[in-house]
Coordinates of C-alpha atoms in Angstrom, one line a residue:
M1 CA 54.7 136.2 66.9
A2 CA 51.1 137.5 66.3
A3 CA 50.0 135.0 69.0
L4 CA 52.6 136.2 71.5
M5 CA 51.8 140.3 70.4
E6 CA 47.7 139.4 70.2
S7 CA 48.4 137.7 74.0
V8 CA 50.2 141.0 75.4
V9 CA 48.0 143.3 73.8
G10 CA 44.9 141.5 75.2
R11 CA 46.4 141.9 78.7
A12 CA 47.2 145.7 78.2
L13 CA 43.6 146.2 77.1
K14 CA 41.9 144.7 79.8
F15 CA 40.2 147.0 82.0
S16 CA 39.4 146.8 85.7
S17 CA 37.0 149.2 87.3
T18 CA 37.1 148.2 90.8
A19 CA 41.0 147.6 90.9
N20 CA 42.6 150.4 93.0
F21 CA 46.8 150.1 92.6
R22 CA 49.4 152.4 94.4
S23 CA 52.9 152.9 92.9
I24 CA 55.9 154.6 94.2
R25 CA 58.4 155.9 92.0
R26 CA 62.3 156.5 92.4
S27 CA 63.5 159.7 90.9
E28 CA 65.5 158.2 88.2
T29 CA 61.9 156.4 86.5
P30 CA 59.7 157.8 84.0
T31 CA 56.6 159.1 85.7
L32 CA 53.3 156.8 86.0
C33 CA 50.2 158.6 85.7
I34 CA 48.2 156.4 88.1
K35 CA 44.8 157.1 89.8
S36 CA 42.7 155.7 92.3
F37 CA 40.5 152.8 90.8
S38 CA 42.5 153.0 87.4
T39 CA 44.4 150.1 85.8
I40 CA 48.0 150.3 86.0
M41 CA 50.2 149.4 82.9
S42 CA 53.8 148.5 82.7
P43 CA 55.9 150.6 80.2
P44 CA 56.2 149.3 76.7
S45 CA 59.3 146.5 76.7
K46 CA 61.8 146.0 74.4
A47 CA 62.5 142.2 74.4
I48 CA 64.5 139.2 72.9
V49 CA 62.0 136.8 71.3
Y50 CA 62.0 133.7 69.4
E51 CA 59.1 132.3 67.4
E52 CA 60.7 129.0 66.7
H53 CA 63.2 126.9 68.2
G54 CA 66.4 126.8 66.1
S55 CA 70.1 128.3 66.5
P56 CA 69.6 131.4 68.8
D57 CA 71.9 133.7 66.4
S58 CA 69.2 133.2 63.6
V59 CA 66.0 132.7 65.5
T60 CA 66.4 135.2 68.3
R61 CA 65.3 139.2 67.4
L62 CA 64.5 142.3 69.1
V63 CA 61.1 143.7 69.2
N64 CA 59.1 146.2 70.9
L65 CA 56.1 144.9 73.5
P66 CA 53.0 146.9 73.9
P67 CA 52.4 148.0 77.9
V68 CA 50.8 145.0 80.4
E69 CA 48.2 145.3 82.7
V70 CA 49.5 145.1 86.2
K71 CA 46.7 143.6 88.0
E72 CA 45.8 143.4 91.6
N73 CA 48.6 140.8 92.6
D74 CA 51.3 141.6 89.9
V75 CA 54.3 143.1 90.5
C76 CA 56.0 145.0 87.6
V77 CA 59.7 144.9 87.6
K78 CA 62.3 147.2 85.3
M79 CA 64.8 144.6 84.9
I80 CA 68.6 145.7 85.5
A81 CA 70.4 142.9 84.4
A82 CA 70.3 139.2 83.0
P83 CA 73.0 136.4 82.0
I84 CA 73.0 134.1 79.0
N85 CA 72.9 130.3 80.5
P86 CA 73.7 127.3 78.5
S87 CA 70.4 126.1 79.5
D88 CA 68.7 129.7 78.0
I89 CA 70.4 128.3 74.7
N90 CA 69.2 124.6 74.7
R91 CA 65.9 126.3 75.4
I92 CA 65.9 128.3 72.3
E93 CA 67.1 125.4 70.6
G94 CA 64.5 123.1 72.1
V95 CA 66.7 120.7 73.4
Y96 CA 65.9 121.5 76.8
P97 CA 63.6 119.3 78.7
V98 CA 61.2 122.0 80.0
R99 CA 60.8 125.1 78.0
P100 CA 58.1 127.6 77.3
P101 CA 56.0 127.4 74.4
V102 CA 56.6 129.5 71.6
P103 CA 56.9 132.4 70.7
A104 CA 58.6 133.2 73.7
V105 CA 60.9 135.8 75.4
G106 CA 64.2 134.4 76.4
G107 CA 66.3 134.4 79.7
Y108 CA 65.6 132.3 82.9
E109 CA 67.2 134.2 85.7
G110 CA 68.4 138.1 86.5
V111 CA 67.7 140.7 88.8
G112 CA 65.8 143.8 88.5
E113 CA 64.0 146.9 90.0
V114 CA 60.1 147.0 91.0
Y115 CA 59.0 149.5 89.3
A116 CA 54.9 149.2 90.3
V117 CA 52.6 147.2 92.1
G118 CA 49.4 145.8 92.3
S119 CA 46.8 146.5 94.9
N120 CA 47.0 143.5 96.8
V121 CA 50.7 143.5 97.1
N122 CA 52.1 144.3 100.4
G123 CA 55.6 142.3 100.4
F124 CA 57.2 144.8 98.0
S125 CA 57.9 148.4 97.0
P126 CA 59.0 150.6 93.8
G127 CA 63.0 150.8 94.1
D128 CA 63.3 147.0 95.9
W129 CA 65.6 144.8 94.0
V130 CA 64.0 141.3 93.0
I131 CA 64.6 138.4 91.5
P132 CA 62.6 135.3 90.2
S133 CA 63.1 132.7 92.8
P134 CA 62.6 129.8 91.5
P135 CA 64.3 131.2 88.1
S136 CA 61.6 132.3 85.3
S137 CA 61.3 132.5 81.8
G138 CA 61.2 135.7 80.1
T139 CA 64.2 137.7 81.6
W140 CA 65.3 139.4 78.6
Q141 CA 63.4 142.0 78.6
T142 CA 63.1 145.4 79.8
Y143 CA 59.6 145.4 82.0
V144 CA 58.5 142.1 83.7
V145 CA 54.9 141.9 84.8
K146 CA 54.7 138.5 87.1
E147 CA 52.5 137.6 90.2
E148 CA 54.0 138.7 93.2
S149 CA 54.8 135.3 94.6
V150 CA 57.6 134.8 91.7
W151 CA 59.5 137.7 93.4
H152 CA 62.3 137.5 96.0
K153 CA 63.2 140.6 97.4
I154 CA 67.4 140.7 97.9
D155 CA 70.0 143.2 99.2
K156 CA 70.8 145.7 97.1
E157 CA 74.3 146.0 98.5
C158 CA 75.1 143.0 96.4
P159 CA 76.7 143.6 92.9
M160 CA 74.1 143.4 90.2
E161 CA 76.3 140.9 88.1
Y162 CA 76.1 138.6 91.0
A163 CA 72.1 139.4 91.9
A164 CA 71.4 138.3 88.2
T165 CA 73.5 135.2 88.0
I166 CA 73.3 133.6 92.0
T167 CA 70.4 131.4 90.8
V168 CA 71.4 128.6 88.3
N169 CA 75.4 128.1 89.0
P170 CA 76.3 128.7 92.4
L171 CA 73.0 127.2 93.9
T172 CA 73.5 124.2 91.8
A173 CA 77.6 123.7 93.5
L174 CA 76.1 124.3 96.8
R175 CA 73.6 122.0 96.5
M176 CA 75.6 119.1 95.0
L177 CA 78.4 119.6 97.8
E178 CA 75.2 119.2 100.4
D179 CA 72.8 116.6 98.8
F180 CA 74.8 113.7 98.0
V181 CA 77.5 112.8 100.6
N182 CA 78.3 113.7 104.1
L183 CA 81.3 115.5 103.8
N184 CA 83.4 116.6 106.6
S185 CA 86.3 119.4 107.2
G186 CA 89.5 117.5 105.9
D187 CA 87.3 115.7 103.0
S188 CA 88.2 116.4 99.4
V189 CA 86.3 116.3 96.2
V190 CA 87.1 115.9 92.5
Q191 CA 85.7 117.5 89.7
N192 CA 86.0 118.5 85.8
G193 CA 84.8 121.4 84.2
A194 CA 87.0 123.5 86.9
T195 CA 86.8 126.8 85.2
S196 CA 82.9 126.9 84.4
I197 CA 81.2 128.9 86.8
V198 CA 79.8 126.1 89.0
G199 CA 83.3 124.8 89.1
Q200 CA 85.0 128.2 90.6
C201 CA 81.6 127.9 93.1
V202 CA 82.2 124.6 94.3
I203 CA 86.5 125.2 94.9
Q204 CA 85.0 128.2 96.9
L205 CA 82.0 126.8 98.9
A206 CA 84.4 123.9 99.4
R207 CA 87.0 125.6 100.9
L208 CA 84.9 127.5 103.4
R209 CA 84.1 124.1 104.5
G210 CA 87.6 122.9 104.9
I211 CA 87.2 120.6 102.2
S212 CA 90.1 120.0 99.3
T213 CA 89.0 120.4 95.7
I214 CA 91.3 118.2 93.0
N215 CA 90.3 120.0 90.0
L216 CA 90.4 118.8 85.8
I217 CA 90.5 121.0 83.1
R218 CA 91.3 120.6 79.7
D219 CA 94.4 121.1 77.3
R220 CA 94.2 124.1 75.7
A221 CA 95.6 127.7 74.6
G222 CA 95.7 129.7 78.3
S223 CA 95.4 126.8 80.3
D224 CA 98.2 127.8 82.6
E225 CA 96.6 131.0 83.1
A226 CA 93.2 129.1 84.2
R227 CA 95.3 127.0 86.6
E228 CA 96.3 130.1 88.6
Q229 CA 92.8 131.9 88.6
L230 CA 91.8 128.3 89.7
K231 CA 94.7 128.4 92.6
A232 CA 93.5 132.1 93.7
L233 CA 90.3 131.2 94.1
G234 CA 91.2 128.4 96.7
A235 CA 92.2 125.3 94.5
D236 CA 94.1 122.8 95.9
E237 CA 95.1 120.8 92.9
V238 CA 94.5 121.6 89.0
F239 CA 95.2 119.1 86.8
S240 CA 95.1 119.3 82.5
E241 CA 93.9 116.1 81.2
S242 CA 97.3 115.4 79.6
Q243 CA 98.8 115.2 83.1
L244 CA 96.3 112.5 84.0
N245 CA 97.8 110.1 81.4
V246 CA 99.6 108.0 84.0
K247 CA 98.4 104.4 85.1
N248 CA 97.5 105.6 89.0
V249 CA 96.2 109.3 89.1
K250 CA 96.1 108.8 92.4
S251 CA 99.5 109.1 93.0
L252 CA 99.0 113.1 91.9
L253 CA 97.0 113.0 95.1
G254 CA 100.1 113.9 97.4
N255 CA 98.3 114.0 101.1
L256 CA 95.1 114.9 99.9
P257 CA 92.4 112.3 101.0
E258 CA 91.0 110.1 98.4
P259 CA 87.8 111.8 97.2
A260 CA 84.4 110.5 98.2
L261 CA 82.3 112.8 95.9
G262 CA 83.2 114.0 92.4
F263 CA 81.3 116.2 89.7
N264 CA 80.9 115.8 86.2
C265 CA 79.5 118.2 83.5
V266 CA 81.6 117.3 80.7
G267 CA 81.1 113.3 80.0
G268 CA 83.4 110.9 77.8
N269 CA 86.8 110.9 78.9
A270 CA 86.7 113.6 81.2
A271 CA 84.2 111.4 83.3
S272 CA 86.5 108.5 83.6
L273 CA 89.1 110.6 85.0
V274 CA 86.9 111.7 87.6
L275 CA 86.0 108.2 88.3
K276 CA 89.7 106.9 88.5
Y277 CA 90.1 109.7 91.5
L278 CA 87.1 108.3 93.7
R279 CA 88.0 106.0 97.0
E280 CA 85.9 102.9 97.1
G281 CA 82.2 103.6 97.7
G282 CA 82.6 106.8 96.2
T283 CA 80.0 109.1 94.1
M284 CA 80.2 111.1 91.2
V285 CA 77.1 113.3 90.2
T286 CA 77.0 114.7 86.6
Y287 CA 75.2 117.9 86.1
G288 CA 76.3 118.0 82.6
G289 CA 77.4 116.7 79.2
M290 CA 79.4 119.6 77.4
S291 CA 81.2 117.1 75.2
K292 CA 78.0 115.4 74.2
K293 CA 79.8 112.1 74.7
P294 CA 78.4 109.0 77.1
I295 CA 80.1 108.5 80.4
T296 CA 81.6 104.9 80.3
V297 CA 82.4 103.0 83.5
S298 CA 84.6 99.7 83.9
T299 CA 82.9 96.9 85.4
T300 CA 85.8 97.1 88.0
S301 CA 84.5 100.4 88.9
F302 CA 81.4 99.0 89.9
I303 CA 82.3 95.3 91.2
F304 CA 85.6 96.1 92.9
K305 CA 85.1 100.1 94.1
D306 CA 81.0 100.0 94.3
L307 CA 81.1 103.6 92.6
A308 CA 77.6 104.9 92.6
L309 CA 76.6 107.5 89.5
R310 CA 74.2 110.0 90.4
G311 CA 72.6 113.1 88.6
F312 CA 71.9 116.5 89.5
W313 CA 69.4 118.9 87.8
L314 CA 68.4 122.4 89.4
Q315 CA 65.1 122.4 88.4
S316 CA 64.3 119.3 89.2
W317 CA 65.4 119.9 92.6
L318 CA 63.1 123.3 92.6
S319 CA 59.9 121.3 91.6
M320 CA 59.9 119.7 95.1
G321 CA 58.3 122.3 96.9
K322 CA 62.1 124.0 98.0
V323 CA 61.1 127.7 97.3
K324 CA 61.4 128.9 101.2
E325 CA 64.8 126.8 101.5
C326 CA 66.0 128.1 97.7
R327 CA 65.5 131.8 98.9
E328 CA 67.6 131.1 101.9
M329 CA 70.1 129.5 100.4
I330 CA 70.4 132.7 97.9
D331 CA 70.7 135.0 100.5
Y332 CA 73.7 132.9 102.1
L333 CA 75.2 132.7 98.5
L334 CA 74.2 136.8 97.9
G335 CA 76.0 137.7 101.5
L336 CA 79.3 135.4 100.3
A337 CA 79.1 137.7 96.9
R338 CA 78.7 141.0 98.9
D339 CA 81.6 140.1 101.3
G340 CA 84.1 139.1 98.4
K341 CA 84.0 135.6 99.5
L342 CA 82.3 134.2 96.5
K343 CA 84.0 135.4 92.7
Y344 CA 83.6 134.5 89.1
E345 CA 84.1 136.3 86.3
T346 CA 81.2 138.3 84.1
E347 CA 81.3 140.5 81.6
L348 CA 78.5 143.2 81.6
V349 CA 77.0 144.0 77.9
P350 CA 74.5 146.5 77.1
F351 CA 71.2 145.3 75.8
E352 CA 71.7 147.1 72.5
E353 CA 75.0 144.5 72.0
F354 CA 73.0 141.4 72.7
P355 CA 74.0 139.8 69.3
V356 CA 77.6 140.3 70.4
A357 CA 77.2 138.6 73.8
L358 CA 75.2 135.8 72.0
D359 CA 78.1 135.2 69.8
K360 CA 80.4 134.9 72.7
A361 CA 77.9 132.9 74.8
L362 CA 77.7 130.5 71.9
G363 CA 81.5 130.0 71.7
K364 CA 82.1 131.8 68.4
L365 CA 84.8 134.1 69.9
G366 CA 86.9 131.3 72.1
R367 CA 86.4 131.0 75.5
Q368 CA 84.5 134.4 77.4
P369 CA 83.4 135.4 80.7
K370 CA 79.7 135.2 81.7
Q371 CA 78.1 137.0 79.7
V372 CA 75.5 139.4 81.7
I373 CA 73.0 141.7 79.7
T374 CA 72.3 145.2 81.5
F375 CA 69.2 147.3 80.5

């Protein structure tokens, strides 16, 4: 923590006698005292910080951070909302492949309002809504200062809970539908983990393209309610795992075509069920492993069905110079959310109640909606 504080304080105390900054404030934002040829400082910030890797409920804490200098190419953003994603938890635990060095501020996506801009910034004005795109670490704090290139201006008409959560899960669903198999209207896909936000987005995005979905859910309390919720989103078929204890699962398809594409975020037996549904030459894409169990594939599936197993990691895709394409797709998804064509359940939680939101995100209180912190 000392190193983090020293870094922040050091940046806050740097002074540029030749810098000329501009700022326009909205009526509800605190007054900035800005003079020509003077340094702009962000307001003090409250942040969720972890100084070591470990269980998030034991290594995170709320701290006060001093003001940070807003340099000539920087944008200072007052955060509005940011979610707690499984990947955020994995970063804190130290098991995610890419993670910031500790000590670090948590969070990887979110939405905020531009508070102040540096003298060389022309693409943003205070009051604009922005998201980090591609996602960028450190969104669990009240004020974030990063270079202009990090931020993407979005339509303020989109509900903030969707603006805060659009990049990681909905974008994953869209890319998986488009990157692996050339799907046409009338085709079908199969997926496990259908109640996840990615799963819900797959259902809705597929339906917009005339593609049917076969959705697998776990046997647990509330599964009937979950089935009806997925049906309301446009799911064609929803099966619990116990319903699939039959020799020929494809007999349950009815008039639906055999899927050419399947999505797996669970692993273990749930992945095997997806494979059983796939037609000859089909592809299963794995993007998660919630059960922490390996995928087992029979020799028959490879030899006689010629199935393909692929993986998808959004961060890897974003690292391929896809910033422009990413932002275009985000605008498309935000448009769907604004128009009510893309929906998923979130729960807004005040920043002061972060520990409660974290417990819910960790699964301590049973299945919960996506936890979104509001600042």
